[in-house]
Amino acid sequence: MRIIKAKNYDDMSRKAANIFFSQIIEKPDSVLGLATGSSVLGLYENLIKFYNAGDLDFSGINTVNLDEYVGLSCNNDQSYRYYMDNNLFKHINIKPENTNLPDGLAKDISAECARYNSLIEGFGGADIQLLGLGLNGHVGFNEPDDIFVKETHVVDLDESTIKANSRFFASESDVPKQAVTMGIKNIMQAKKVVLCVSGVKKAKILREVLYGDVTPQVPGSILQFHPDLIVVADEEAII
Ligand code: GLP
């Protein structure tokens, strides 16, 4: 595990974006595992800057996102498809057909999980997987549980996650109760993992994730076993 300490959110975003920059330069046909949430927004802004400066070419890139809410259409501004399109994809020269997220509106949601799982398997996992960290230690939407669920699956969101994510919705009751998420094996299969963590609110859980027991009650703790984990965290998040 390598820990890169950043001064603040902007510094974290630049440092993490530089890791993605070298990945794309070194392997222009990389499979990028992507995440949503506020922690990774600054990284995407930096990737767009690199693209606008003519320094990055996304035409050979494929992406697989971690998760999607069940029941939200791609036109809903809280869906993760909408987030990715508007915060990254439509600003760079990635081929839309090369961008992948679970379909939260699929009629047969377990078939959709199987499809998404095979897609990741077909890529042999991501070359690099970006992660944020939930306040309860979740990665993707792998919530605290008695077991680590390996494959892509439907998850009932924790009350604490619904509360935390309600800041993006008009009201708490608008937050979907379920999501489709990559499983722990899908995430651990990535050749490199970059975990971005910012702010004092995440300090306690980050410490548990990195130095506590490896347990499905703290899903991110499994990352201690990843052979190439880079944590990019700002000063407030590191105690
Ligand atoms: C969300 C997402 C995660 C994200 C996490 C942290 O629920 N499913 O993929 O990493 O919570 O979000 P944020 O970066 O906004 O704190």
Coordinates of C-alpha atoms and ligand atoms in Angstrom, one line a residue:
M1 CA 0.0 0.0 0.0
R2 CA 1.2 3.5 -0.8
I3 CA -0.2 6.5 0.8
I4 CA 0.1 9.9 -0.9
K5 CA -0.7 12.7 1.4
A6 CA -2.2 15.7 -0.3
K7 CA -2.5 19.2 1.2
N8 CA -6.2 19.6 0.5
Y9 CA -9.0 18.5 -1.9
D10 CA -7.6 20.2 -5.0
D11 CA -4.1 18.8 -4.3
M12 CA -5.6 15.3 -3.9
S13 CA -7.5 15.7 -7.1
R14 CA -4.4 16.7 -9.1
K15 CA -2.3 14.0 -7.6
A16 CA -4.9 11.3 -8.3
A17 CA -5.4 12.7 -11.8
N18 CA -1.7 12.4 -12.5
I19 CA -1.8 8.7 -11.7
F20 CA -4.6 8.3 -14.3
F21 CA -2.7 10.5 -16.7
S22 CA 0.3 8.2 -16.7
Q23 CA -1.9 5.1 -16.9
I24 CA -3.6 6.5 -20.1
I25 CA -0.3 7.6 -21.6
E26 CA 1.4 4.2 -20.9
K27 CA -1.7 2.2 -22.0
P28 CA -3.9 4.1 -24.4
D29 CA -6.4 1.2 -24.5
S30 CA -6.7 0.9 -20.7
V31 CA -9.9 -0.2 -19.0
L32 CA -10.6 2.5 -16.4
G33 CA -12.8 1.5 -13.4
L34 CA -14.6 4.7 -12.4
A35 CA -16.5 6.0 -9.4
T36 CA -19.0 8.7 -8.6
G37 CA -19.4 11.0 -5.7
S38 CA -17.8 14.3 -4.6
S39 CA -14.4 12.8 -3.8
V40 CA -13.6 12.1 -7.4
L41 CA -15.1 15.1 -9.1
G42 CA -11.9 17.2 -9.0
L43 CA -10.0 14.3 -10.6
Y44 CA -12.4 14.3 -13.5
E45 CA -12.0 18.1 -13.9
N46 CA -8.3 17.6 -14.1
L47 CA -8.6 14.8 -16.7
I48 CA -10.8 17.2 -18.8
K49 CA -8.1 19.9 -18.5
F50 CA -5.5 17.4 -19.7
Y51 CA -7.7 16.5 -22.6
N52 CA -8.4 20.1 -23.6
A53 CA -4.6 20.8 -23.5
G54 CA -4.2 18.0 -26.0
D55 CA -2.3 15.8 -23.6
L56 CA -4.7 12.9 -23.3
D57 CA -6.5 10.8 -25.9
F58 CA -9.5 8.7 -24.7
S59 CA -10.4 7.2 -28.0
G60 CA -9.0 3.8 -27.1
I61 CA -10.3 3.8 -23.5
N62 CA -13.0 1.6 -22.1
T63 CA -14.7 2.4 -18.8
V64 CA -16.6 0.3 -16.2
N65 CA -18.3 2.2 -13.4
L66 CA -18.7 0.7 -9.9
D67 CA -22.4 1.1 -9.4
E68 CA -25.8 2.6 -10.3
Y69 CA -29.0 3.2 -8.4
V70 CA -31.9 0.9 -9.1
G71 CA -34.9 2.8 -10.6
L72 CA -33.3 5.9 -11.9
S73 CA -33.2 6.6 -15.6
C74 CA -30.1 8.0 -17.3
N75 CA -31.9 11.3 -17.6
N76 CA -32.4 11.6 -13.9
D77 CA -29.7 14.0 -12.7
Q78 CA -29.0 11.8 -9.7
S79 CA -28.3 8.7 -11.7
Y80 CA -24.7 7.8 -11.9
R81 CA -25.0 7.6 -15.7
Y82 CA -26.0 11.2 -15.7
Y83 CA -23.1 12.1 -13.4
M84 CA -20.6 10.4 -15.6
D85 CA -21.9 11.8 -18.9
N86 CA -22.0 15.3 -17.5
N87 CA -18.9 15.4 -15.4
L88 CA -16.6 13.5 -17.7
F89 CA -17.7 11.6 -20.8
K90 CA -19.2 14.4 -22.8
H91 CA -16.2 16.6 -22.3
I92 CA -13.6 14.1 -23.7
N93 CA -13.2 12.1 -26.8
I94 CA -14.3 8.7 -25.3
K95 CA -16.6 6.6 -27.5
P96 CA -20.0 6.5 -25.8
E97 CA -20.2 2.8 -26.6
N98 CA -17.0 2.2 -24.6
T99 CA -18.5 3.6 -21.4
N100 CA -20.2 1.1 -19.1
L101 CA -22.5 1.4 -16.1
P102 CA -25.0 -1.1 -14.7
D103 CA -28.5 -0.4 -16.1
G104 CA -30.6 0.5 -13.0
L105 CA -33.8 0.3 -15.0
A106 CA -33.3 -3.2 -16.3
K107 CA -36.5 -5.3 -16.1
D108 CA -34.6 -8.4 -15.0
I109 CA -32.1 -6.9 -12.5
S110 CA -30.4 -10.2 -11.7
A111 CA -29.8 -10.8 -15.4
E112 CA -28.3 -7.3 -15.5
C113 CA -26.0 -8.1 -12.7
A114 CA -24.8 -11.2 -14.5
R115 CA -24.3 -9.2 -17.7
Y116 CA -22.2 -6.6 -16.0
N117 CA -20.2 -9.2 -14.1
S118 CA -19.4 -10.9 -17.4
L119 CA -18.4 -7.6 -19.0
I120 CA -15.8 -7.0 -16.2
E121 CA -14.6 -10.7 -16.5
G122 CA -14.3 -10.2 -20.2
F123 CA -12.0 -7.2 -19.7
G124 CA -10.1 -9.3 -17.2
G125 CA -10.8 -6.6 -14.6
A126 CA -10.0 -3.0 -14.8
D127 CA -6.4 -1.8 -15.4
I128 CA -7.0 0.8 -12.8
Q129 CA -9.9 1.2 -10.4
L130 CA -10.9 4.5 -8.9
L131 CA -12.6 4.4 -5.5
G132 CA -14.2 6.8 -3.1
L133 CA -15.0 5.8 0.5
G134 CA -18.4 5.8 2.1
L135 CA -18.7 7.0 5.7
N136 CA -19.5 3.4 6.8
G137 CA -16.5 2.0 4.9
H138 CA -18.4 1.1 1.7
V139 CA -16.6 0.9 -1.6
G140 CA -18.9 1.1 -4.6
F141 CA -22.1 0.2 -2.9
N142 CA -20.7 -2.8 -1.0
E143 CA -22.3 -2.1 2.3
P144 CA -21.2 -3.5 5.7
D145 CA -22.3 -7.2 5.7
D146 CA -21.5 -10.6 7.2
I147 CA -19.7 -11.7 4.1
F148 CA -17.8 -10.1 1.2
V149 CA -20.0 -10.4 -1.8
K150 CA -17.7 -11.2 -4.8
E151 CA -19.7 -10.6 -7.9
T152 CA -21.9 -7.8 -9.2
H153 CA -25.1 -7.8 -7.2
V154 CA -28.1 -5.8 -6.0
V155 CA -27.7 -4.3 -2.6
D156 CA -30.2 -2.7 -0.1
L157 CA -28.6 0.5 0.8
D158 CA -27.8 1.2 4.5
E159 CA -29.8 3.8 6.3
S160 CA -26.6 5.7 6.9
T161 CA -25.8 5.7 3.1
I162 CA -29.3 6.9 2.2
K163 CA -28.9 9.7 4.8
A164 CA -25.4 10.6 3.5
N165 CA -26.5 10.6 -0.1
S166 CA -29.7 12.5 0.5
R167 CA -27.7 15.7 0.3
F168 CA -27.8 15.3 -3.5
F169 CA -31.6 14.7 -3.6
A170 CA -34.6 17.0 -2.9
S171 CA -35.5 14.9 0.1
E172 CA -34.3 11.7 1.9
S173 CA -37.4 9.8 0.6
D174 CA -36.2 10.4 -3.0
V175 CA -33.0 8.4 -2.5
P176 CA -33.3 5.0 -4.1
K177 CA -33.3 2.1 -1.6
Q178 CA -31.3 -0.2 -3.8
A179 CA -28.3 -0.2 -6.1
V180 CA -26.4 -2.5 -8.4
T181 CA -22.8 -2.6 -7.5
M182 CA -19.6 -4.3 -8.5
G183 CA -18.7 -7.0 -6.0
I184 CA -15.5 -7.2 -4.0
K185 CA -13.9 -9.6 -6.4
N186 CA -14.7 -7.3 -9.4
I187 CA -12.9 -4.5 -7.5
M188 CA -10.0 -6.5 -6.3
Q189 CA -9.4 -7.9 -9.8
A190 CA -8.2 -4.4 -10.9
K191 CA -4.5 -4.3 -11.5
K192 CA -4.2 -1.0 -9.6
V193 CA -6.6 0.6 -7.2
V194 CA -6.6 4.4 -6.4
L195 CA -8.6 5.3 -3.3
C196 CA -9.4 9.1 -3.0
V197 CA -10.4 10.3 0.5
S198 CA -10.9 13.9 1.6
G199 CA -12.0 15.7 4.7
V200 CA -12.1 15.2 8.5
K201 CA -15.4 13.3 8.3
K202 CA -13.6 10.4 6.6
A203 CA -10.6 10.3 8.9
K204 CA -11.9 7.7 11.4
I205 CA -13.2 5.3 8.8
L206 CA -10.1 5.7 6.6
R207 CA -8.0 4.6 9.6
E208 CA -10.2 1.5 10.1
V209 CA -10.0 0.7 6.4
L210 CA -6.2 0.9 6.3
Y211 CA -5.2 -0.4 9.7
G212 CA -8.1 -2.1 11.3
D213 CA -9.2 -5.8 11.0
V214 CA -10.1 -6.9 7.5
T215 CA -13.8 -7.6 7.9
P216 CA -16.9 -7.4 5.7
Q217 CA -18.3 -5.0 8.3
V218 CA -15.8 -2.5 7.0
P219 CA -15.9 -3.4 3.3
G220 CA -13.0 -1.2 2.2
S221 CA -10.7 -3.0 4.6
I222 CA -10.3 -5.8 2.0
L223 CA -8.1 -3.3 0.1
Q224 CA -5.3 -4.1 2.6
F225 CA -4.8 -7.3 0.6
H226 CA -4.6 -5.5 -2.8
P227 CA -1.1 -5.8 -4.2
D228 CA -1.1 -2.3 -5.8
L229 CA -3.3 0.1 -3.7
I230 CA -2.6 3.8 -3.8
V231 CA -4.4 5.9 -1.3
V232 CA -4.5 9.6 -2.1
A233 CA -5.9 11.4 0.9
D234 CA -5.8 15.0 2.1
E235 CA -4.3 16.0 5.5
E236 CA -7.7 16.2 7.1
A237 CA -8.5 12.6 6.3
I238 CA -5.3 11.2 7.6
I239 CA -4.9 10.8 11.4
Ligands
GLP1 C1 -21.4 6.8 -2.8 C2 -20.9 5.9 -3.9 C3 -19.5 5.5 -3.8 C4 -18.7 6.7 -3.3 C5 -19.1 7.0 -1.9 C6 -18.4 8.3 -1.4 O1 -22.5 6.2 -2.1 N1 -21.7 4.7 -4.2 O2 -19.0 4.9 -5.0 O3 -17.3 6.5 -3.4 O4 -20.5 7.0 -1.7 O5 -19.0 9.5 -1.8 P1 -18.4 10.9 -1.6 O6 -17.1 10.9 -2.4 O7 -19.4 11.8 -2.2 O8 -18.2 11.1 -0.2

